[in-house]
Amino acid sequence: IMKTSTPNVLVLGSGFVAQAIGDYFSKYTQFFATFATIDKASGQRICEMSPNRFRLEILNAVDQPEKLAELCSSHDIVMSLLPPPLHKYVAKVCIKMNKNMVTSSYISNGKLFYFFE
């Protein structure tokens, strides 16, 4: 990870939203981003959008909590674009590592999110 005044963003996932984030970051920001995903092929496609500022990590956020913690600690912010049931695993690591986390998920039925069930 390059350490500069430019934020380093950890993006978890490589689905449709992650592709849109990659497109936006490549065109409109100077962020450095690591796309961490279990799907190498889709992660590579995203990283090809900006090879000088994007890098790929292969990660299973549920089964590799130590690697997730290491990645979280070396980034300024964590963007979880994983399926909503997986956010609780990321949130627990982010709290432990004192890192801010954002997600595109929302709740439409008015119930509190189930991070810590």
PDB file of C-alpha atoms in Angstrom:
ATOM      1  CA  ILE A   1       0.000   0.000   0.000  1.00  0.00           C
ATOM      2  CA  MET A   2       1.328   3.388  -0.939  1.00  0.00           C
ATOM      3  CA  LYS A   3       1.308   5.849   1.943  1.00  0.00           C
ATOM      4  CA  THR A   4       0.437   9.305   0.700  1.00  0.00           C
ATOM      5  CA  SER A   5      -1.987  12.029   1.658  1.00  0.00           C
ATOM      6  CA  THR A   6      -4.401  10.393  -0.779  1.00  0.00           C
ATOM      7  CA  PRO A   7      -6.803   8.074   1.051  1.00  0.00           C
ATOM      8  CA  ASN A   8      -6.364   4.328   0.788  1.00  0.00           C
ATOM      9  CA  VAL A   9      -9.756   2.640   0.517  1.00  0.00           C
ATOM     10  CA  LEU A  10     -10.376  -1.037   1.137  1.00  0.00           C
ATOM     11  CA  VAL A  11     -13.306  -2.184  -0.991  1.00  0.00           C
ATOM     12  CA  LEU A  12     -14.677  -5.597  -0.048  1.00  0.00           C
ATOM     13  CA  GLY A  13     -16.460  -7.376  -2.856  1.00  0.00           C
ATOM     14  CA  SER A  14     -16.390  -7.286  -6.634  1.00  0.00           C
ATOM     15  CA  GLY A  15     -20.045  -7.347  -7.666  1.00  0.00           C
ATOM     16  CA  PHE A  16     -22.066  -4.721  -9.525  1.00  0.00           C
ATOM     17  CA  VAL A  17     -21.691  -2.009  -6.883  1.00  0.00           C
ATOM     18  CA  ALA A  18     -17.939  -2.611  -6.575  1.00  0.00           C
ATOM     19  CA  GLN A  19     -17.637  -2.299 -10.349  1.00  0.00           C
ATOM     20  CA  ALA A  20     -19.462   1.026 -10.219  1.00  0.00           C
ATOM     21  CA  ILE A  21     -17.217   2.206  -7.372  1.00  0.00           C
ATOM     22  CA  GLY A  22     -14.146   1.196  -9.373  1.00  0.00           C
ATOM     23  CA  ASP A  23     -15.438   3.103 -12.386  1.00  0.00           C
ATOM     24  CA  TYR A  24     -16.158   6.193 -10.269  1.00  0.00           C
ATOM     25  CA  PHE A  25     -12.811   6.075  -8.438  1.00  0.00           C
ATOM     26  CA  SER A  26     -10.916   5.632 -11.705  1.00  0.00           C
ATOM     27  CA  LYS A  27     -12.559   8.680 -13.309  1.00  0.00           C
ATOM     28  CA  TYR A  28     -13.318  11.160 -10.551  1.00  0.00           C
ATOM     29  CA  THR A  29     -10.966  10.630  -7.619  1.00  0.00           C
ATOM     30  CA  GLN A  30      -7.317  10.091  -6.873  1.00  0.00           C
ATOM     31  CA  PHE A  31      -7.981   7.431  -4.229  1.00  0.00           C
ATOM     32  CA  PHE A  32      -5.800   4.385  -3.965  1.00  0.00           C
ATOM     33  CA  ALA A  33      -8.019   1.326  -3.597  1.00  0.00           C
ATOM     34  CA  THR A  34      -7.571  -2.307  -2.770  1.00  0.00           C
ATOM     35  CA  PHE A  35     -10.385  -4.505  -4.043  1.00  0.00           C
ATOM     36  CA  ALA A  36     -10.539  -7.580  -1.828  1.00  0.00           C
ATOM     37  CA  THR A  37     -12.730 -10.342  -3.163  1.00  0.00           C
ATOM     38  CA  ILE A  38     -13.149 -14.068  -3.293  1.00  0.00           C
ATOM     39  CA  ASP A  39     -13.715 -13.813  -7.087  1.00  0.00           C
ATOM     40  CA  LYS A  40     -10.311 -13.224  -8.687  1.00  0.00           C
ATOM     41  CA  ALA A  41     -11.612 -12.712 -12.243  1.00  0.00           C
ATOM     42  CA  SER A  42     -14.099  -9.966 -11.376  1.00  0.00           C
ATOM     43  CA  GLY A  43     -11.569  -8.307  -9.074  1.00  0.00           C
ATOM     44  CA  GLN A  44      -8.996  -8.255 -11.873  1.00  0.00           C
ATOM     45  CA  ARG A  45     -11.508  -6.618 -14.241  1.00  0.00           C
ATOM     46  CA  ILE A  46     -12.090  -3.832 -11.735  1.00  0.00           C
ATOM     47  CA  CYS A  47      -8.389  -3.310 -11.067  1.00  0.00           C
ATOM     48  CA  GLU A  48      -7.694  -3.019 -14.790  1.00  0.00           C
ATOM     49  CA  MET A  49      -9.693   0.250 -14.750  1.00  0.00           C
ATOM     50  CA  SER A  50      -6.839   1.985 -12.941  1.00  0.00           C
ATOM     51  CA  PRO A  51      -3.802  -0.294 -12.631  1.00  0.00           C
ATOM     52  CA  ASN A  52      -1.636   2.445 -11.112  1.00  0.00           C
ATOM     53  CA  ARG A  53      -4.029   3.083  -8.219  1.00  0.00           C
ATOM     54  CA  PHE A  54      -5.986  -0.170  -7.784  1.00  0.00           C
ATOM     55  CA  ARG A  55      -4.725  -3.486  -6.520  1.00  0.00           C
ATOM     56  CA  LEU A  56      -6.329  -6.867  -5.937  1.00  0.00           C
ATOM     57  CA  GLU A  57      -6.344  -9.055  -2.838  1.00  0.00           C
ATOM     58  CA  ILE A  58      -8.020 -12.438  -2.764  1.00  0.00           C
ATOM     59  CA  LEU A  59      -9.983 -12.630   0.486  1.00  0.00           C
ATOM     60  CA  ASN A  60     -12.762 -14.608   2.073  1.00  0.00           C
ATOM     61  CA  ALA A  61     -13.840 -12.090   4.731  1.00  0.00           C
ATOM     62  CA  VAL A  62     -15.592 -14.738   6.843  1.00  0.00           C
ATOM     63  CA  ASP A  63     -12.932 -17.457   6.751  1.00  0.00           C
ATOM     64  CA  GLN A  64      -9.861 -15.192   6.859  1.00  0.00           C
ATOM     65  CA  PRO A  65     -10.420 -12.752   9.744  1.00  0.00           C
ATOM     66  CA  GLU A  66      -6.668 -12.295  10.325  1.00  0.00           C
ATOM     67  CA  LYS A  67      -6.089 -11.244   6.724  1.00  0.00           C
ATOM     68  CA  LEU A  68      -9.172  -8.991   6.889  1.00  0.00           C
ATOM     69  CA  ALA A  69      -7.759  -7.327  10.022  1.00  0.00           C
ATOM     70  CA  GLU A  70      -4.381  -6.840   8.329  1.00  0.00           C
ATOM     71  CA  LEU A  71      -6.012  -5.224   5.302  1.00  0.00           C
ATOM     72  CA  CYS A  72      -8.244  -3.034   7.473  1.00  0.00           C
ATOM     73  CA  SER A  73      -5.282  -1.802   9.492  1.00  0.00           C
ATOM     74  CA  SER A  74      -3.407  -0.646   6.389  1.00  0.00           C
ATOM     75  CA  HIS A  75      -6.284   1.358   4.899  1.00  0.00           C
ATOM     76  CA  ASP A  76      -7.976   4.605   5.868  1.00  0.00           C
ATOM     77  CA  ILE A  77     -11.552   3.394   5.417  1.00  0.00           C
ATOM     78  CA  VAL A  78     -13.337   0.116   4.677  1.00  0.00           C
ATOM     79  CA  MET A  79     -16.171  -0.087   2.163  1.00  0.00           C
ATOM     80  CA  SER A  80     -18.097  -3.328   2.562  1.00  0.00           C
ATOM     81  CA  LEU A  81     -19.964  -4.200  -0.619  1.00  0.00           C
ATOM     82  CA  LEU A  82     -20.479  -7.782   0.475  1.00  0.00           C
ATOM     83  CA  PRO A  83     -23.925  -9.334   0.871  1.00  0.00           C
ATOM     84  CA  PRO A  84     -25.674  -7.790   3.920  1.00  0.00           C
ATOM     85  CA  PRO A  85     -25.422 -10.901   6.159  1.00  0.00           C
ATOM     86  CA  LEU A  86     -21.604 -10.653   5.911  1.00  0.00           C
ATOM     87  CA  HIS A  87     -21.332  -7.046   7.111  1.00  0.00           C
ATOM     88  CA  LYS A  88     -21.334  -8.160  10.742  1.00  0.00           C
ATOM     89  CA  TYR A  89     -18.002  -9.965  10.241  1.00  0.00           C
ATOM     90  CA  VAL A  90     -16.467  -6.870   8.705  1.00  0.00           C
ATOM     91  CA  ALA A  91     -17.976  -4.541  11.311  1.00  0.00           C
ATOM     92  CA  LYS A  92     -16.520  -6.553  14.181  1.00  0.00           C
ATOM     93  CA  VAL A  93     -13.031  -6.359  12.666  1.00  0.00           C
ATOM     94  CA  CYS A  94     -13.392  -2.649  11.892  1.00  0.00           C
ATOM     95  CA  ILE A  95     -14.425  -1.931  15.487  1.00  0.00           C
ATOM     96  CA  LYS A  96     -11.470  -3.917  16.779  1.00  0.00           C
ATOM     97  CA  MET A  97      -9.099  -2.093  14.397  1.00  0.00           C
ATOM     98  CA  ASN A  98     -10.708   1.318  15.056  1.00  0.00           C
ATOM     99  CA  LYS A  99     -11.515   1.805  11.347  1.00  0.00           C
ATOM    100  CA  ASN A 100     -14.543   3.467   9.823  1.00  0.00           C
ATOM    101  CA  MET A 101     -16.742   1.261   7.655  1.00  0.00           C
ATOM    102  CA  VAL A 102     -19.316   2.233   5.062  1.00  0.00           C
ATOM    103  CA  THR A 103     -21.695   0.075   3.082  1.00  0.00           C
ATOM    104  CA  SER A 104     -24.295   0.532   0.384  1.00  0.00           C
ATOM    105  CA  SER A 105     -26.746  -1.740   2.205  1.00  0.00           C
ATOM    106  CA  TYR A 106     -29.958  -0.447   3.643  1.00  0.00           C
ATOM    107  CA  ILE A 107     -32.920  -1.769   5.565  1.00  0.00           C
ATOM    108  CA  SER A 108     -36.352  -1.271   4.088  1.00  0.00           C
ATOM    109  CA  ASN A 109     -38.517  -2.842   6.789  1.00  0.00           C
ATOM    110  CA  GLY A 110     -37.506  -0.508   9.639  1.00  0.00           C
ATOM    111  CA  LYS A 111     -35.774  -3.145  11.756  1.00  0.00           C
ATOM    112  CA  LEU A 112     -32.390  -2.541  13.304  1.00  0.00           C
ATOM    113  CA  PHE A 113     -29.544  -4.170  11.461  1.00  0.00           C
ATOM    114  CA  TYR A 114     -28.439  -7.534  12.807  1.00  0.00           C
ATOM    115  CA  PHE A 115     -24.688  -6.935  13.112  1.00  0.00           C
ATOM    116  CA  PHE A 116     -24.252  -8.630  16.440  1.00  0.00           C
ATOM    117  CA  GLU A 117     -26.814 -11.392  16.597  1.00  0.00           C
TER     118      GLU A 117
END
